[in-house]
């Protein structure tokens, strides 16, 4: 019996085989999978914004790339993952509407991806796979038994990475 | 005092916001009804304070394929207005307007024709214009709207755009949502008005609250 653990916007969870962990309909948000391949423990955080230090109301740690990654690592360590094993796979950060002006809010997808990469690099966590940007939504599902990330989009073939 | 605290909205404020949704969506529904020459009804607007993780449930699930037409608002209030329809329903709507010549049998995998897309944009424009102008005359506030921005994708992905704007100011989104549909439920969808926090204050203040 395997369950799919669903993670909503500004939320996170951890998962062990045979369960899988998923987030549905990622748009400009970024889904960050952290994975300890030795212990087979996976975590998924669905972040909405790049930087918690630029926002006053930052109580929900999982809303931001910087604090979301930190909190997810803690959650994973709590269930037995080792920080030095952790690798990452990331997806999302699309620009859903083709706004014709270059306002800062319109580039939010790109900024989320940049902030995610910066944070992972600072922590020395390698990014093994990435499917980011473009203009379409993604449903992602991670299988901790195989370490593979399944990505579904409307009108596109299933990507496995 | 018209200051609004997302977690402490009183019943009076809720009622007023619901009434705004009622009047706005009422006008928009009338415009739609005239366009397709059929009766279109709407439900009582819902004013909901939602956590982000619950947001996509309002339109029937994060993976449902929808057409979202988004307008950014300016003038005396800021925020976004979204007109959202199930993809199949929006194809029915375009077919009613253009005759069945324009595209094949509506389904989730059928693509819109160029003409169909353009018609849909225009429908969004007219309908949200009706919504916003009634809101504007009710409140005496100047409300301007951007050109329509359209995306056809999973509901969750489309709703992430307004959600992120709300994420900058809080952990919840307050939205005024109205569902509409014709008799056969062929053409149904949602109007979602998502003002920023300050704009809620401006709206309530303009009504003397």
PDB file of C-alpha atoms in Angstrom, chain B residues 46-140:
ATOM      1  CA  UNK B  46     -18.549  33.442  -1.011  1.00  0.00           C
ATOM      2  CA  UNK B  47     -16.169  35.631   0.907  1.00  0.00           C
ATOM      3  CA  UNK B  48     -13.454  33.347   2.044  1.00  0.00           C
ATOM      4  CA  UNK B  49     -10.313  33.676   4.013  1.00  0.00           C
ATOM      5  CA  UNK B  50      -8.204  30.777   2.863  1.00  0.00           C
ATOM      6  CA  UNK B  51      -4.855  29.339   3.661  1.00  0.00           C
ATOM      7  CA  UNK B  52      -2.738  29.025   0.550  1.00  0.00           C
ATOM      8  CA  UNK B  53      -2.830  25.265   0.634  1.00  0.00           C
ATOM      9  CA  UNK B  54      -6.633  25.341   0.391  1.00  0.00           C
ATOM     10  CA  UNK B  55      -6.748  27.865  -2.400  1.00  0.00           C
ATOM     11  CA  UNK B  56      -7.025  25.611  -5.429  1.00  0.00           C
ATOM     12  CA  UNK B  57      -9.854  23.641  -3.845  1.00  0.00           C
ATOM     13  CA  UNK B  58     -12.203  26.562  -4.445  1.00  0.00           C
ATOM     14  CA  UNK B  59     -12.287  25.864  -8.159  1.00  0.00           C
ATOM     15  CA  UNK B  60     -12.398  22.102  -7.957  1.00  0.00           C
ATOM     16  CA  UNK B  61      -8.824  20.944  -7.523  1.00  0.00           C
ATOM     17  CA  UNK B  62      -5.301  21.997  -8.382  1.00  0.00           C
ATOM     18  CA  UNK B  63      -5.014  19.835 -11.494  1.00  0.00           C
ATOM     19  CA  UNK B  64      -8.259  20.804 -13.167  1.00  0.00           C
ATOM     20  CA  UNK B  65      -7.559  22.407 -16.527  1.00  0.00           C
ATOM     21  CA  UNK B  66      -8.979  25.887 -16.638  1.00  0.00           C
ATOM     22  CA  UNK B  67      -8.826  29.083 -18.604  1.00  0.00           C
ATOM     23  CA  UNK B  68      -7.804  31.952 -16.383  1.00  0.00           C
ATOM     24  CA  UNK B  69      -8.131  35.539 -17.527  1.00  0.00           C
ATOM     25  CA  UNK B  70      -6.353  37.856 -15.168  1.00  0.00           C
ATOM     26  CA  UNK B  71      -6.577  41.626 -14.797  1.00  0.00           C
ATOM     27  CA  UNK B  72      -4.410  43.673 -12.543  1.00  0.00           C
ATOM     28  CA  UNK B  73      -6.297  46.520 -10.918  1.00  0.00           C
ATOM     29  CA  UNK B  74      -5.160  50.062 -10.363  1.00  0.00           C
ATOM     30  CA  UNK B  75      -6.531  53.480  -9.444  1.00  0.00           C
ATOM     31  CA  UNK B  76      -7.933  53.765  -5.927  1.00  0.00           C
ATOM     32  CA  UNK B  77      -7.659  50.054  -5.311  1.00  0.00           C
ATOM     33  CA  UNK B  78      -4.954  47.522  -6.080  1.00  0.00           C
ATOM     34  CA  UNK B  79      -5.274  43.850  -6.607  1.00  0.00           C
ATOM     35  CA  UNK B  80      -6.344  41.362  -9.187  1.00  0.00           C
ATOM     36  CA  UNK B  81      -9.515  40.195 -10.784  1.00  0.00           C
ATOM     37  CA  UNK B  82      -9.671  36.712 -12.229  1.00  0.00           C
ATOM     38  CA  UNK B  83     -12.279  35.229 -14.497  1.00  0.00           C
ATOM     39  CA  UNK B  84     -11.863  31.495 -14.456  1.00  0.00           C
ATOM     40  CA  UNK B  85     -13.634  28.800 -16.423  1.00  0.00           C
ATOM     41  CA  UNK B  86     -13.271  25.125 -16.906  1.00  0.00           C
ATOM     42  CA  UNK B  87     -11.533  24.593 -20.268  1.00  0.00           C
ATOM     43  CA  UNK B  88     -14.374  22.548 -21.754  1.00  0.00           C
ATOM     44  CA  UNK B  89     -16.948  25.083 -20.533  1.00  0.00           C
ATOM     45  CA  UNK B  90     -15.028  27.930 -22.125  1.00  0.00           C
ATOM     46  CA  UNK B  91     -14.971  26.051 -25.438  1.00  0.00           C
ATOM     47  CA  UNK B  92     -18.745  25.680 -25.243  1.00  0.00           C
ATOM     48  CA  UNK B  93     -18.966  29.401 -24.598  1.00  0.00           C
ATOM     49  CA  UNK B  94     -16.814  30.242 -27.614  1.00  0.00           C
ATOM     50  CA  UNK B  95     -18.848  27.871 -29.756  1.00  0.00           C
ATOM     51  CA  UNK B  96     -22.083  29.524 -28.689  1.00  0.00           C
ATOM     52  CA  UNK B  97     -20.652  32.906 -29.666  1.00  0.00           C
ATOM     53  CA  UNK B  98     -18.951  32.000 -32.906  1.00  0.00           C
ATOM     54  CA  UNK B  99     -21.091  29.132 -34.039  1.00  0.00           C
ATOM     55  CA  UNK B 100     -19.705  25.630 -34.124  1.00  0.00           C
ATOM     56  CA  UNK B 101     -17.572  26.447 -37.132  1.00  0.00           C
ATOM     57  CA  UNK B 102     -14.651  27.538 -35.090  1.00  0.00           C
ATOM     58  CA  UNK B 103     -13.503  24.378 -33.484  1.00  0.00           C
ATOM     59  CA  UNK B 104     -13.961  20.696 -33.001  1.00  0.00           C
ATOM     60  CA  UNK B 105     -15.928  19.066 -30.218  1.00  0.00           C
ATOM     61  CA  UNK B 106     -14.860  20.647 -26.926  1.00  0.00           C
ATOM     62  CA  UNK B 107     -12.642  18.441 -24.787  1.00  0.00           C
ATOM     63  CA  UNK B 108      -9.679  18.855 -22.490  1.00  0.00           C
ATOM     64  CA  UNK B 109      -7.248  17.917 -25.248  1.00  0.00           C
ATOM     65  CA  UNK B 110      -8.728  20.088 -28.012  1.00  0.00           C
ATOM     66  CA  UNK B 111      -6.819  23.268 -28.741  1.00  0.00           C
ATOM     67  CA  UNK B 112      -8.492  26.621 -29.151  1.00  0.00           C
ATOM     68  CA  UNK B 113      -8.403  28.214 -32.583  1.00  0.00           C
ATOM     69  CA  UNK B 114      -6.747  31.615 -32.889  1.00  0.00           C
ATOM     70  CA  UNK B 115     -10.187  33.131 -33.330  1.00  0.00           C
ATOM     71  CA  UNK B 116     -11.482  31.233 -30.328  1.00  0.00           C
ATOM     72  CA  UNK B 117      -8.714  32.573 -28.113  1.00  0.00           C
ATOM     73  CA  UNK B 118      -9.302  36.086 -29.244  1.00  0.00           C
ATOM     74  CA  UNK B 119     -13.030  35.772 -28.609  1.00  0.00           C
ATOM     75  CA  UNK B 120     -12.347  34.414 -25.162  1.00  0.00           C
ATOM     76  CA  UNK B 121     -10.116  37.361 -24.333  1.00  0.00           C
ATOM     77  CA  UNK B 122     -12.855  39.711 -25.396  1.00  0.00           C
ATOM     78  CA  UNK B 123     -15.436  37.859 -23.322  1.00  0.00           C
ATOM     79  CA  UNK B 124     -13.146  38.225 -20.327  1.00  0.00           C
ATOM     80  CA  UNK B 125     -12.799  41.912 -21.028  1.00  0.00           C
ATOM     81  CA  UNK B 126     -16.511  42.590 -21.267  1.00  0.00           C
ATOM     82  CA  UNK B 127     -17.439  40.507 -18.270  1.00  0.00           C
ATOM     83  CA  UNK B 128     -14.825  41.826 -15.917  1.00  0.00           C
ATOM     84  CA  UNK B 129     -15.544  45.342 -17.158  1.00  0.00           C
ATOM     85  CA  UNK B 130     -19.156  44.850 -16.090  1.00  0.00           C
ATOM     86  CA  UNK B 131     -18.028  43.576 -12.700  1.00  0.00           C
ATOM     87  CA  UNK B 132     -15.583  46.381 -12.078  1.00  0.00           C
ATOM     88  CA  UNK B 133     -17.738  49.231 -13.313  1.00  0.00           C
ATOM     89  CA  UNK B 134     -20.528  48.270 -10.953  1.00  0.00           C
ATOM     90  CA  UNK B 135     -18.015  48.053  -8.128  1.00  0.00           C
ATOM     91  CA  UNK B 136     -16.674  51.436  -9.099  1.00  0.00           C
ATOM     92  CA  UNK B 137     -20.058  53.151  -9.168  1.00  0.00           C
ATOM     93  CA  UNK B 138     -21.059  51.546  -5.893  1.00  0.00           C
ATOM     94  CA  UNK B 139     -17.999  52.763  -4.066  1.00  0.00           C
ATOM     95  CA  UNK B 140     -17.265  55.939  -6.004  1.00  0.00           C
TER      96      UNK B 140
END
